[in-house]
C-alpha cells in the first residue's frame, strides 16, 4: 500500500491529545498511560489523556478505540489490532478484546518511536525531537495462532508479553496440564473409594483415575461447576491424565481402550462426557506419551481441544523433517482428521541441563511455520521457565515473533536481535552460532532435550570445538569490554560453554581436561579450578540462573556438589587399567567411559547419565582381571538409587575373588535392602568387603530386583541398575 509523506503527530510545536472513551475499561486506560509514558521518555513531552468530545482542527489526536473491528474494506481477525491515520487523527483499535489494545500501543511504540524490548529487562528508548507516521497509514495486525506462549524468562515479564502478543496459561486456563488428581484428589478419596482410581495388575492404585466409574464423572462435574464460578473469565479447562502412566485396566476402561487402540480411548470418552455437560465451555486434554495417538473411532467433541506433545523428537531438524518426529507427524495428521482443534506442546531447551549449548532457534522457527501450515491452532513452546537457559533471550525473541507472524523471516529476526542485543560483539556472536550449528551437523549430533554435555564430549562439544568456541567468544568479550550491559550479555552467552567444561571435567576427572592434576606424586585440584567455579557462580547469579535442570537442582545445590567433589579429591584404585569383561553388555545409551568405567578412578555423581555403568533389565556380571597377582585389602563398590529414572540397587550381590584368574571363590553374597517406601531422593548404596589376600581377578554378580516397586511400576518399563566404580585397595 502506498502512503503519503510522513506527518508529524507529536512535537513541541503541536498540540496532541491521547483520547480514550469516557468510561474506558482498565486495559484501555493502561494502554493510554503506557503510550503517554513512552512518548515522554522519547521526546520529553507529556501528552494529556482525555475523553474529548469536541475536536479542534489545530490539535492531533491519538485515539484509542476498543470495539472497532476494522478499517474500510477489511476486518480484524480474532486477537488482532489495527492503526489508521486519517486527517488529524491516529486511531488504535482492537475489536472487543480490550486487552489487545496494549499490544496495539506497543506496536506503535516499537515501529514509530523506535523503542525496543529485547528481554525481561527495561526497553531501550531513543531520544527524539518529534514523532512522525506516514500520512494515510493503515494496518491490520492479526496473530498466526489463537494461543501463543513462550516459556522462557523474558515472557515472565508482563510488558514483554504485551509487546509481542504472547499469552500465559495461568491467564487462559482455569485448570492446566496434568489435572486428574486436581479433579479427584487421592488424599480425599483413595482410602474410602479405591474404585475411583486405576486398576493396575489387579490392584487399585493412585496413579490415574478409573474413567469408567460414574462417581468419578460426577465428582469431576461438581468440581468444575464450582471452579467455573470462581474463575468465570478462564477460556480453557484441562482434563488430562497424570504424568507417569499406569492407566486403569478394569473391564470397562479396557473395552473402550481396545476399541480405540489405546488408553486415549477412555480418556477422550471421559472428556467428551464432561464437555457434553458444559457445552458453552472449552476443554483441553493432553495427547502425551501413552495418550499421544488419536483414537481409532472416538472423536473429540466440538468443544474439546487436543494438546499434542512433540516430546519424542530430537531438535537437530524440524518436526517436519527429523526422522525421530515421524511418529509425531502421524499422530498430528490423525488428530487433525478427527478435530480442527489441535494445539502443540513443543520444546526448545535441554531440560536435564538448562545451560547446555542447545541451538534450537531455527528449528523452533521452522516448527512454528510447519505447524501453522498443518492447521494447528496454538503452541506452547516450553523452555526453562523463569530461570536462565542457553540463548534464552534470542529464543524468546525469535519464537515470539514467529508465533505472531509465521511469515517473519527467521534470519532477519536473528540478525536484528544480534545487532541490537550484542552491539559490536554481534559479528563474533553470529560466528559462534554458525560454528555451533556446523558442529552439530558435522558430528551427526542428535539434539536431545534430555541429553547431557558429557555424552557429546567427542561430538559437537569436544575439546576441539570448545577451543574454537572459546576463541570466538574471547573476541566477542573484547569487542564490548567497555560496555557493561553488552559485556554482561556476552558473559551470559559464554556461561553455557563454561558449564560444558565443568560438567565434562567431572567425566575426565584426573585425566586430560579433568579437575585434578598430579604434582610430586600427589593428586591435587588444578590451581585455577576454585577460581573458575567462583567465576561461574558469580556470572550465573548475575544472569538469573536459579535452577540447573528441570528436576529442580538449584544453583546453590550445584555449587555444594562441586565443593564435595573438590574435597573428596582422587581416590586411587589398584584396578585402574585392569581388563574388564561383561557377560551382559552395559546399556549403550549411557556409554560413560566404556568398559573402563568401573576402574577409571572416576566416581559417578548424582546424574546417572554419565560416569555410571548402566544395565537395563539384565544382571551385571563382570570380571575384572588385574593383570597380575596383587595384594588387596578391600573391594568396594556402590550402586545408584534414582527412582525418578527407575534406577534401583540390585536385589542380590555376589562377589568372588581368584588367585589365578580362573578359579573363583565367593567372599560375599547377600541380599540388599529393598526400597519399599516411596522416596524419590537420589542416593548411593555402597558395599565394602575385607579381603587381605593376594589376588589376580574379581567377579561381581549383581542381580536386579525382580520388578519395580508398586509405587514406581510402569507397564513395559524394566528395572535399571547403575554401578560406578569397583575400588580395589
XYZ file of C-alpha atoms in Angstrom:
729
model
C 0.000 0.000 0.000
C 1.301 3.455 -0.905
C 1.173 6.209 1.704
C 1.687 9.931 1.541
C 4.621 11.750 3.047
C 5.276 11.448 6.764
C 3.334 13.759 9.016
C 4.274 14.919 12.488
C 1.931 13.737 15.223
C 3.955 14.712 18.324
C 6.289 17.697 18.729
C 6.697 20.729 20.975
C 5.034 22.871 18.284
C 1.933 20.665 18.069
C -0.981 20.235 20.479
C -1.549 16.460 20.715
C -4.028 14.633 22.941
C -4.437 10.955 23.822
C -8.146 10.211 23.606
C -9.944 7.363 25.383
C -13.676 6.664 25.920
C -15.313 8.406 28.862
C -15.970 5.057 30.505
C -12.737 3.414 29.428
C -12.001 -0.096 30.674
C -8.865 -0.942 32.651
C -6.868 -2.207 29.659
C -7.575 0.857 27.520
C -6.723 3.224 30.368
C -3.491 1.339 31.000
C -2.624 1.412 27.304
C -3.128 5.189 27.247
C -0.816 5.632 30.237
C 1.860 3.472 28.597
C 1.617 5.495 25.379
C 1.904 8.702 27.354
C 4.940 7.399 29.261
C 6.919 6.262 26.217
C 6.237 9.499 24.337
C 7.534 11.447 27.336
C 10.614 9.203 27.651
C 11.390 9.697 23.954
C 10.579 13.403 23.500
C 10.211 14.898 26.962
C 6.638 15.898 26.065
C 3.814 14.911 28.412
C 0.556 14.460 26.498
C -2.804 14.943 28.167
C -5.096 11.902 28.349
C -8.706 12.948 27.880
C -12.109 11.783 26.642
C -12.528 14.670 24.163
C -15.969 15.169 22.669
C -15.289 18.285 20.639
C -12.270 18.228 18.325
C -10.072 21.181 17.395
C -8.633 21.340 13.918
C -5.293 22.562 15.247
C -4.869 19.520 17.520
C -3.720 15.999 16.708
C -5.430 13.085 18.411
C -4.087 9.638 19.314
C -7.392 7.882 19.754
C -7.729 4.512 21.485
C -10.948 2.951 20.226
C -11.794 -0.502 21.648
C -14.726 -2.141 19.908
C -13.832 -1.114 16.365
C -13.328 -4.183 14.199
C -11.529 -2.843 11.161
C -10.965 -0.201 8.556
C -12.827 0.346 5.333
C -12.749 -2.811 3.252
C -11.066 -5.041 5.839
C -11.858 -6.501 9.257
C -9.800 -7.731 12.155
C -9.296 -11.391 12.888
C -9.709 -12.628 16.463
C -6.955 -11.310 18.707
C -5.841 -8.679 16.190
C -5.476 -4.910 16.283
C -5.141 -2.030 13.845
C -3.887 1.511 13.357
C -5.466 4.005 10.989
C -4.384 7.582 10.210
C -6.985 9.955 8.861
C -6.891 13.760 8.950
C -5.611 14.891 12.325
C -6.326 11.551 13.993
C -4.412 8.265 14.526
C -6.798 5.562 15.670
C -5.761 2.483 17.664
C -8.432 -0.228 17.616
C -8.681 -3.828 18.788
C -12.177 -5.242 18.433
C -13.950 -6.467 21.548
C -10.868 -7.874 23.295
C -9.669 -4.707 25.005
C -6.525 -6.404 26.345
C -5.151 -6.357 22.815
C -5.140 -2.546 22.952
C -1.918 -2.862 24.947
C -0.271 -4.648 22.041
C -1.551 -2.043 19.576
C 0.142 0.659 21.623
C 3.404 -1.307 21.901
C 3.339 -1.883 18.147
C 3.256 1.893 17.687
C 5.968 2.403 20.311
C 8.221 -0.099 18.559
C 7.566 0.963 14.987
C 7.257 4.747 15.223
C 9.086 5.690 18.425
C 11.787 3.098 17.851
C 11.809 1.754 21.398
C 12.888 -1.892 21.639
C 12.189 -4.645 24.131
C 14.763 -7.453 23.830
C 14.361 -9.380 27.075
C 12.838 -9.126 30.539
C 14.889 -6.006 31.242
C 13.869 -2.434 30.519
C 13.151 -1.356 26.968
C 15.580 0.937 25.172
C 14.067 4.287 24.160
C 15.660 6.693 21.634
C 15.685 10.447 22.130
C 13.508 12.200 19.542
C 12.501 15.763 18.724
C 9.279 14.620 17.104
C 7.287 11.515 16.198
C 6.082 11.000 12.641
C 3.869 8.495 10.804
C 3.060 8.087 7.094
C 0.031 10.096 6.041
C -2.914 7.756 5.443
C -1.199 4.894 7.273
C -3.459 1.870 7.781
C -2.528 -1.549 9.130
C -4.303 -4.612 10.441
C -2.211 -6.996 12.537
C -3.525 -10.477 13.325
C -1.849 -13.447 15.075
C -0.975 -16.670 13.285
C -2.261 -18.725 16.245
C -5.070 -18.395 18.773
C -2.767 -19.472 21.617
C 0.881 -18.333 21.782
C 3.135 -18.963 24.770
C 6.915 -18.861 25.162
C 8.009 -20.444 28.438
C 11.303 -18.580 28.855
C 12.418 -15.842 31.303
C 11.649 -12.890 29.017
C 7.999 -13.901 28.732
C 7.562 -13.806 32.501
C 7.722 -10.032 32.111
C 4.240 -8.593 31.535
C 5.435 -5.811 29.259
C 7.333 -8.303 27.080
C 4.188 -10.406 26.639
C 2.097 -7.388 25.681
C 4.824 -6.129 23.344
C 4.863 -9.370 21.343
C 1.309 -10.586 21.813
C 2.173 -13.559 23.995
C -0.127 -15.270 26.457
C 0.213 -17.245 29.696
C -1.585 -20.439 30.562
C -2.223 -19.014 34.049
C -4.472 -16.395 32.438
C -6.192 -18.571 29.837
C -6.652 -21.874 31.678
C -8.774 -22.321 34.757
C -7.171 -25.756 35.066
C -3.881 -26.543 33.300
C -1.845 -29.606 32.367
C -1.983 -32.959 34.143
C -5.177 -32.494 36.133
C -6.711 -35.842 37.163
C -5.741 -35.529 40.812
C -6.867 -31.922 40.972
C -10.308 -33.138 39.939
C -10.377 -36.220 42.188
C -7.645 -35.913 44.872
C -6.365 -39.280 46.183
C -5.794 -37.821 49.662
C -9.517 -37.179 49.844
C -10.913 -40.272 48.119
C -8.436 -43.146 47.784
C -8.767 -44.653 51.244
C -12.556 -44.688 51.222
C -13.091 -45.217 47.484
C -10.145 -47.004 45.845
C -12.502 -47.927 42.983
C -12.243 -44.319 41.793
C -8.640 -44.976 40.816
C -6.766 -47.115 38.316
C -6.801 -50.892 38.480
C -3.201 -51.890 37.682
C -2.105 -55.541 37.748
C -5.202 -56.385 39.767
C -4.570 -53.672 42.374
C -6.209 -50.267 42.773
C -3.504 -47.602 42.700
C -3.489 -43.820 42.954
C -1.762 -43.335 39.615
C -4.654 -42.412 37.293
C -8.429 -42.336 37.527
C -10.880 -45.070 36.623
C -12.658 -43.110 33.895
C -15.475 -45.628 33.591
C -16.619 -45.094 37.185
C -19.771 -42.905 37.127
C -18.916 -41.367 40.509
C -15.629 -40.073 39.095
C -17.601 -38.237 36.425
C -19.987 -36.737 38.973
C -17.136 -35.573 41.243
C -15.441 -34.012 38.227
C -18.625 -32.209 37.202
C -19.134 -30.817 40.704
C -15.533 -29.635 40.866
C -15.788 -27.871 37.523
C -19.163 -26.304 38.263
C -17.651 -24.699 41.347
C -14.405 -23.752 39.548
C -16.319 -22.035 36.731
C -17.979 -19.748 39.251
C -14.666 -18.904 40.922
C -12.926 -18.191 37.613
C -15.546 -17.154 35.042
C -13.019 -15.477 32.728
C -10.923 -18.618 32.074
C -11.102 -19.712 28.452
C -9.913 -23.337 28.740
C -10.147 -26.156 31.271
C -7.740 -29.103 31.131
C -8.909 -32.637 31.811
C -5.751 -34.668 31.309
C -4.049 -37.794 32.590
C -1.308 -37.649 35.171
C 2.317 -37.786 34.072
C 3.657 -41.299 34.636
C 1.426 -43.945 33.064
C -0.240 -46.834 34.937
C -3.711 -46.415 33.459
C -6.805 -48.264 34.547
C -7.173 -51.851 33.323
C -10.689 -52.526 34.590
C -13.068 -54.272 32.184
C -14.925 -51.112 31.167
C -11.816 -48.985 30.587
C -10.086 -51.869 28.790
C -13.053 -52.384 26.494
C -13.054 -48.735 25.410
C -9.266 -48.715 25.043
C -9.347 -51.844 22.905
C -11.937 -50.212 20.660
C -9.838 -47.053 20.210
C -6.386 -48.614 20.083
C -5.055 -47.396 23.436
C -5.742 -45.540 26.673
C -6.612 -42.434 24.671
C -9.974 -44.127 24.078
C -11.177 -43.992 27.679
C -9.619 -40.528 28.090
C -11.405 -38.887 25.152
C -14.650 -40.690 26.009
C -14.482 -39.233 29.526
C -13.565 -35.720 28.378
C -16.433 -35.820 25.878
C -18.874 -36.682 28.671
C -17.688 -33.684 30.671
C -17.841 -31.437 27.621
C -21.426 -32.523 26.945
C -22.473 -31.283 30.381
C -20.899 -27.863 29.754
C -21.332 -27.163 26.028
C -20.521 -23.455 26.439
C -17.106 -24.201 27.947
C -13.876 -25.094 26.165
C -11.866 -28.099 27.369
C -8.363 -29.325 26.586
C -6.602 -32.631 27.126
C -3.041 -33.814 26.624
C -2.023 -36.161 23.825
C 1.202 -37.092 25.571
C 3.208 -40.323 25.790
C 0.589 -43.051 26.408
C -2.264 -40.831 25.152
C -0.468 -39.341 22.123
C -2.193 -41.460 19.457
C -5.585 -40.424 18.107
C -8.463 -42.795 18.938
C -9.438 -45.167 16.155
C -13.124 -44.326 16.442
C -13.991 -41.816 19.182
C -13.902 -38.195 18.003
C -13.283 -35.307 20.413
C -16.400 -33.212 20.999
C -16.580 -29.802 19.248
C -15.633 -28.011 22.481
C -12.655 -30.296 23.207
C -9.156 -29.176 22.155
C -6.198 -31.562 21.859
C -2.753 -30.523 23.130
C -0.318 -32.833 21.296
C 3.220 -33.174 22.650
C 6.346 -33.398 20.481
C 8.452 -34.741 23.345
C 9.815 -37.781 21.476
C 11.535 -35.815 18.701
C 15.133 -34.647 18.535
C 15.775 -30.972 17.786
C 18.516 -31.291 15.162
C 15.992 -30.742 12.390
C 12.401 -29.539 12.321
C 9.372 -31.629 13.200
C 8.595 -31.692 9.503
C 11.957 -33.262 8.597
C 13.618 -35.025 11.524
C 13.276 -38.835 11.273
C 12.641 -39.018 15.016
C 9.479 -36.919 14.523
C 7.836 -39.369 12.110
C 5.549 -40.656 14.864
C 4.605 -37.106 15.832
C 3.707 -36.298 12.225
C 1.474 -39.383 12.011
C -0.211 -38.503 15.298
C -0.738 -34.890 14.237
C -2.342 -35.972 10.969
C -4.573 -38.455 12.754
C -5.776 -35.934 15.337
C -6.442 -33.274 12.702
C -8.513 -35.841 10.832
C -10.753 -36.060 13.910
C -10.880 -32.408 15.002
C -9.744 -28.967 13.846
C -8.970 -28.023 17.452
C -5.349 -29.122 17.888
C -2.596 -27.323 19.772
C 1.021 -28.438 20.135
C 3.247 -28.579 23.212
C 6.751 -28.100 21.794
C 10.196 -27.921 23.449
C 13.263 -25.747 22.854
C 15.844 -26.451 25.571
C 17.701 -29.331 27.191
C 15.700 -29.994 30.330
C 18.338 -32.125 32.032
C 20.911 -29.332 31.630
C 19.423 -25.898 31.029
C 22.828 -24.355 30.317
C 23.939 -26.832 27.660
C 24.538 -25.124 24.275
C 21.300 -26.096 22.557
C 20.896 -24.294 19.250
C 17.203 -24.847 18.529
C 16.370 -21.311 17.367
C 15.937 -22.037 13.645
C 14.430 -25.456 14.306
C 11.765 -23.925 16.533
C 11.016 -21.249 13.917
C 10.634 -23.959 11.261
C 8.398 -25.948 13.602
C 6.101 -22.960 14.060
C 5.742 -22.421 10.309
C 5.168 -26.145 9.724
C 2.518 -26.402 12.440
C 0.729 -23.349 11.063
C 0.630 -24.951 7.613
C -0.905 -28.078 9.162
C -3.726 -26.097 10.754
C -2.578 -26.139 14.390
C -4.410 -23.504 16.462
C -1.934 -22.831 19.247
C 1.572 -23.562 20.517
C 3.061 -23.831 23.985
C 6.814 -23.503 23.440
C 8.356 -24.867 26.615
C 11.774 -23.661 27.639
C 13.343 -23.268 31.062
C 10.569 -21.215 32.643
C 11.762 -18.266 34.694
C 15.350 -19.492 35.099
C 18.008 -18.632 32.516
C 18.949 -21.228 29.912
C 21.203 -21.225 26.871
C 20.292 -18.485 24.348
C 17.108 -17.744 26.308
C 16.658 -14.156 25.094
C 17.302 -14.967 21.419
C 14.983 -17.963 21.522
C 12.212 -15.944 23.157
C 12.515 -13.076 20.661
C 12.503 -15.221 17.518
C 9.794 -17.556 18.816
C 7.526 -14.705 19.941
C 7.776 -13.000 16.554
C 7.144 -16.232 14.657
C 4.132 -17.131 16.799
C 2.567 -13.798 15.912
C 3.574 -13.893 12.252
C 4.904 -17.150 10.805
C 5.962 -15.271 7.652
C 8.511 -13.145 9.527
C 11.945 -14.038 8.034
C 13.874 -16.008 10.649
C 17.343 -14.950 9.503
C 16.317 -11.293 9.614
C 14.935 -11.706 13.129
C 18.175 -13.296 14.306
C 20.343 -10.653 12.625
C 18.269 -7.803 14.085
C 18.422 -9.278 17.567
C 22.182 -9.869 17.481
C 22.878 -6.368 16.159
C 20.942 -4.628 18.908
C 21.485 -7.056 21.777
C 25.239 -7.521 21.449
C 26.307 -4.324 19.693
C 29.878 -4.553 18.376
C 30.044 -8.177 19.575
C 27.248 -9.153 17.157
C 29.609 -10.325 14.413
C 31.529 -12.612 16.770
C 28.302 -13.939 18.319
C 26.984 -14.664 14.818
C 30.188 -16.600 14.061
C 29.783 -18.530 17.305
C 26.220 -19.528 16.440
C 27.255 -20.507 12.942
C 30.073 -22.724 14.224
C 27.738 -24.249 16.797
C 25.276 -25.108 14.028
C 28.040 -26.533 11.821
C 29.483 -28.629 14.657
C 26.096 -30.230 15.320
C 25.697 -31.168 11.655
C 29.297 -32.285 11.100
C 29.202 -34.637 14.083
C 25.724 -36.008 13.259
C 24.528 -34.922 16.699
C 21.004 -35.692 17.806
C 19.964 -32.683 19.879
C 18.125 -34.369 22.714
C 16.003 -32.385 25.169
C 17.022 -34.990 27.767
C 20.670 -35.198 26.737
C 23.880 -34.347 28.520
C 27.004 -32.388 27.510
C 29.149 -35.269 28.724
C 27.663 -37.625 26.160
C 28.788 -35.174 23.464
C 32.369 -34.910 24.737
C 33.577 -36.479 21.485
C 30.992 -34.735 19.302
C 29.875 -31.142 18.898
C 31.081 -30.311 22.407
C 34.501 -31.930 22.064
C 37.663 -30.114 23.230
C 38.376 -29.438 19.546
C 35.196 -27.395 19.165
C 35.267 -25.917 22.669
C 38.645 -24.340 21.924
C 37.202 -22.737 18.791
C 34.087 -21.556 20.618
C 36.290 -20.026 23.303
C 38.406 -18.098 20.794
C 35.316 -16.613 19.157
C 33.783 -15.639 22.489
C 37.079 -14.032 23.504
C 36.635 -11.740 20.504
C 33.045 -11.041 21.492
C 34.049 -10.001 25.013
C 36.895 -7.832 23.740
C 34.547 -6.021 21.367
C 32.325 -4.775 24.205
C 34.673 -4.735 27.190
C 33.885 -1.042 27.842
C 30.100 -1.559 27.604
C 28.919 -3.142 30.894
C 25.412 -4.076 29.678
C 26.653 -5.676 26.462
C 29.545 -7.401 28.230
C 27.127 -8.926 30.730
C 25.111 -10.357 27.826
C 28.188 -11.892 26.201
C 29.229 -13.411 29.518
C 25.748 -14.875 29.881
C 26.115 -16.415 26.426
C 29.523 -17.801 27.380
C 28.123 -19.313 30.575
C 26.934 -22.294 28.541
C 30.450 -23.104 27.402
C 31.718 -22.742 30.963
C 29.046 -25.175 32.096
C 30.126 -27.720 29.484
C 33.742 -27.512 30.642
C 32.691 -28.029 34.264
C 30.388 -30.944 33.512
C 32.882 -32.659 31.265
C 35.656 -32.187 33.795
C 33.715 -34.474 36.158
C 33.859 -37.110 33.455
C 37.573 -36.601 32.739
C 38.266 -36.355 36.497
C 42.041 -36.954 36.788
C 42.669 -37.259 33.041
C 43.278 -34.512 30.498
C 40.572 -31.817 30.731
C 39.727 -33.049 34.241
C 39.628 -31.499 37.706
C 42.800 -32.905 39.229
C 46.463 -32.760 38.375
C 49.390 -34.839 39.720
C 52.267 -32.991 41.323
C 55.117 -34.521 43.313
C 53.357 -37.857 43.007
C 50.234 -36.400 44.689
C 46.859 -35.621 43.172
C 45.521 -32.124 43.795
C 42.852 -29.782 42.451
C 44.029 -27.804 39.433
C 45.117 -24.356 40.654
C 42.613 -22.450 38.513
C 39.627 -24.619 39.343
C 38.330 -22.935 42.552
C 38.526 -19.542 40.823
C 36.794 -20.950 37.765
C 33.940 -22.258 39.897
C 33.700 -18.953 41.757
C 33.507 -17.084 38.452
C 30.854 -19.464 37.116
C 28.675 -18.964 40.193
C 29.058 -15.180 40.048
C 28.055 -14.956 36.374
C 25.250 -17.486 36.843
C 23.707 -15.452 39.656
C 24.013 -12.223 37.671
C 22.422 -13.904 34.649
C 19.394 -15.218 36.515
C 20.238 -18.908 36.875
C 18.181 -20.302 39.737
C 17.933 -23.927 38.629
C 20.329 -26.091 36.631
C 17.738 -28.577 35.377
C 14.015 -29.255 35.222
C 14.346 -31.778 38.062
C 14.970 -28.804 40.328
C 18.680 -28.819 41.242
C 19.342 -25.269 42.377
C 22.464 -23.295 41.611
C 23.269 -23.458 45.324
C 22.990 -27.258 45.367
C 25.094 -27.467 42.214
C 27.893 -25.467 43.813
C 27.667 -27.549 47.002
C 28.071 -30.709 44.925
C 31.157 -29.191 43.350
C 32.667 -28.424 46.728
C 32.184 -32.044 47.783
C 33.956 -33.178 44.601
C 36.948 -30.947 45.328
C 37.031 -32.051 48.960
C 36.945 -35.752 48.038
C 39.928 -35.481 45.727
C 41.232 -38.537 43.838
C 40.736 -41.990 45.286
C 43.367 -44.330 43.865
C 42.301 -47.721 42.571
C 44.610 -50.717 42.175
C 42.235 -51.953 39.473
C 42.958 -48.978 37.205
C 43.971 -50.339 33.796
C 42.535 -53.774 34.524
C 40.803 -55.841 31.839
C 37.025 -55.693 32.242
C 34.665 -58.229 30.654
C 30.869 -58.402 30.928
C 28.563 -61.349 30.430
C 25.796 -58.878 29.539
C 26.968 -55.613 27.924
C 26.019 -52.329 29.614
C 23.280 -50.160 28.147
C 24.782 -48.434 25.107
C 22.598 -45.359 25.684
C 24.843 -44.425 28.620
C 28.385 -45.016 27.339
C 30.267 -43.259 30.171
C 33.948 -44.194 29.741
C 33.232 -47.506 28.043
C 34.264 -50.750 29.722
C 36.864 -48.819 31.728
C 34.113 -47.008 33.646
C 34.278 -49.373 36.619
C 38.065 -48.997 37.041
C 38.910 -45.491 35.807
C 39.171 -43.850 39.272
C 36.283 -41.575 38.260
C 33.262 -41.817 40.570
C 29.694 -41.294 39.497
C 27.759 -38.381 40.921
C 24.062 -37.567 41.198
C 23.468 -37.588 37.428
C 23.042 -41.186 36.248
C 23.630 -40.384 32.585
C 27.408 -40.348 32.835
C 30.180 -41.996 34.886
C 27.786 -44.845 35.666
C 27.704 -48.260 34.042
C 24.012 -48.940 33.458
C 22.231 -52.274 32.976
C 18.639 -52.261 31.763
C 16.767 -55.429 32.630
C 19.975 -57.514 32.753
C 22.191 -58.544 35.659
C 25.655 -57.073 35.995
C 28.101 -59.974 35.763
C 31.598 -58.577 35.365
C 35.114 -59.997 35.548
C 37.951 -57.637 36.429
C 41.414 -59.049 35.712
C 44.117 -57.069 37.495
C 46.778 -58.421 35.116
C 48.988 -59.699 37.916
C 48.687 -61.042 41.426
C 48.092 -58.042 43.682
C 47.837 -57.570 47.427
C 44.260 -56.438 48.157
C 42.842 -55.349 51.492
C 39.311 -54.318 50.434
C 36.970 -54.447 47.458
C 34.249 -51.834 47.448
C 31.637 -50.591 45.032
C 28.382 -48.717 45.058
C 25.070 -48.620 43.239
C 22.720 -45.751 42.445
C 19.179 -45.284 43.682
C 17.286 -42.845 41.438
C 13.611 -43.874 41.407
C 12.616 -40.947 39.196
C 14.515 -42.710 36.400
C 13.542 -46.251 37.517
C 17.067 -46.953 38.793
C 17.265 -49.199 41.871
C 20.105 -51.001 43.665
C 20.393 -54.741 42.978
C 18.377 -57.206 44.985
C 21.316 -59.572 45.485
C 25.084 -59.207 45.100
C 27.800 -61.881 44.983
C 31.497 -61.036 44.972
C 34.153 -63.598 44.050
C 37.951 -63.464 44.012
C 40.526 -65.519 42.121
C 44.220 -66.007 42.776
C 44.905 -67.317 39.270
C 42.213 -65.675 37.120
C 40.416 -68.986 36.531
C 39.203 -70.464 39.813
C 36.917 -68.208 41.865
C 35.740 -68.355 45.478
C 32.891 -66.348 46.967
C 33.793 -63.740 49.581
C 30.422 -62.027 49.754
C 26.840 -62.961 48.971
C 23.846 -61.169 50.327
C 20.511 -59.553 49.585
C 20.427 -55.769 49.683
C 17.580 -53.952 51.472
C 14.590 -53.328 49.218
C 13.242 -49.833 48.545
C 9.705 -50.339 49.783
C 8.590 -46.811 50.657
C 8.006 -44.102 48.066
C 11.147 -41.978 48.040
C 12.497 -40.099 45.017
C 15.746 -38.814 46.510
C 18.950 -39.729 44.675
C 21.026 -41.916 46.991
C 24.049 -44.237 46.885
C 24.116 -47.828 48.170
C 27.692 -48.890 48.914
C 29.436 -52.180 49.742
C 32.917 -52.697 51.171
C 34.321 -56.228 51.587
C 37.542 -57.019 53.515
C 39.865 -59.413 51.660
C 43.503 -59.167 52.894
C 44.782 -61.565 50.235
C 46.855 -61.561 47.090
C 44.503 -61.970 44.123
C 44.521 -61.633 40.347
C 40.820 -61.269 39.426
C 37.433 -60.240 40.798
C 33.961 -61.250 39.706
C 30.845 -59.347 40.709
C 27.325 -60.652 40.119
C 24.562 -58.136 40.785
C 21.007 -59.293 40.164
C 18.317 -56.613 39.651
C 15.239 -56.685 41.835
C 12.566 -58.872 40.164
C 10.221 -55.982 39.428
C 9.746 -52.288 40.014
C 8.206 -51.319 43.371
C 4.442 -50.942 43.184
C 4.746 -47.186 43.731
C 7.039 -46.853 40.695
C 5.542 -49.507 38.443
C 5.143 -48.672 34.773
C 3.953 -51.124 32.101
C 6.800 -52.158 29.825
C 9.455 -50.483 31.971
C 12.258 -52.694 33.329
C 14.473 -52.120 36.327
C 17.763 -50.347 35.619
C 20.876 -50.812 37.754
C 23.779 -48.369 37.791
C 27.234 -49.087 39.217
C 30.095 -46.610 39.210
C 33.481 -47.850 40.454
C 34.909 -51.118 41.743
C 37.565 -49.875 44.143
C 40.425 -52.256 44.851
C 42.651 -51.098 47.695
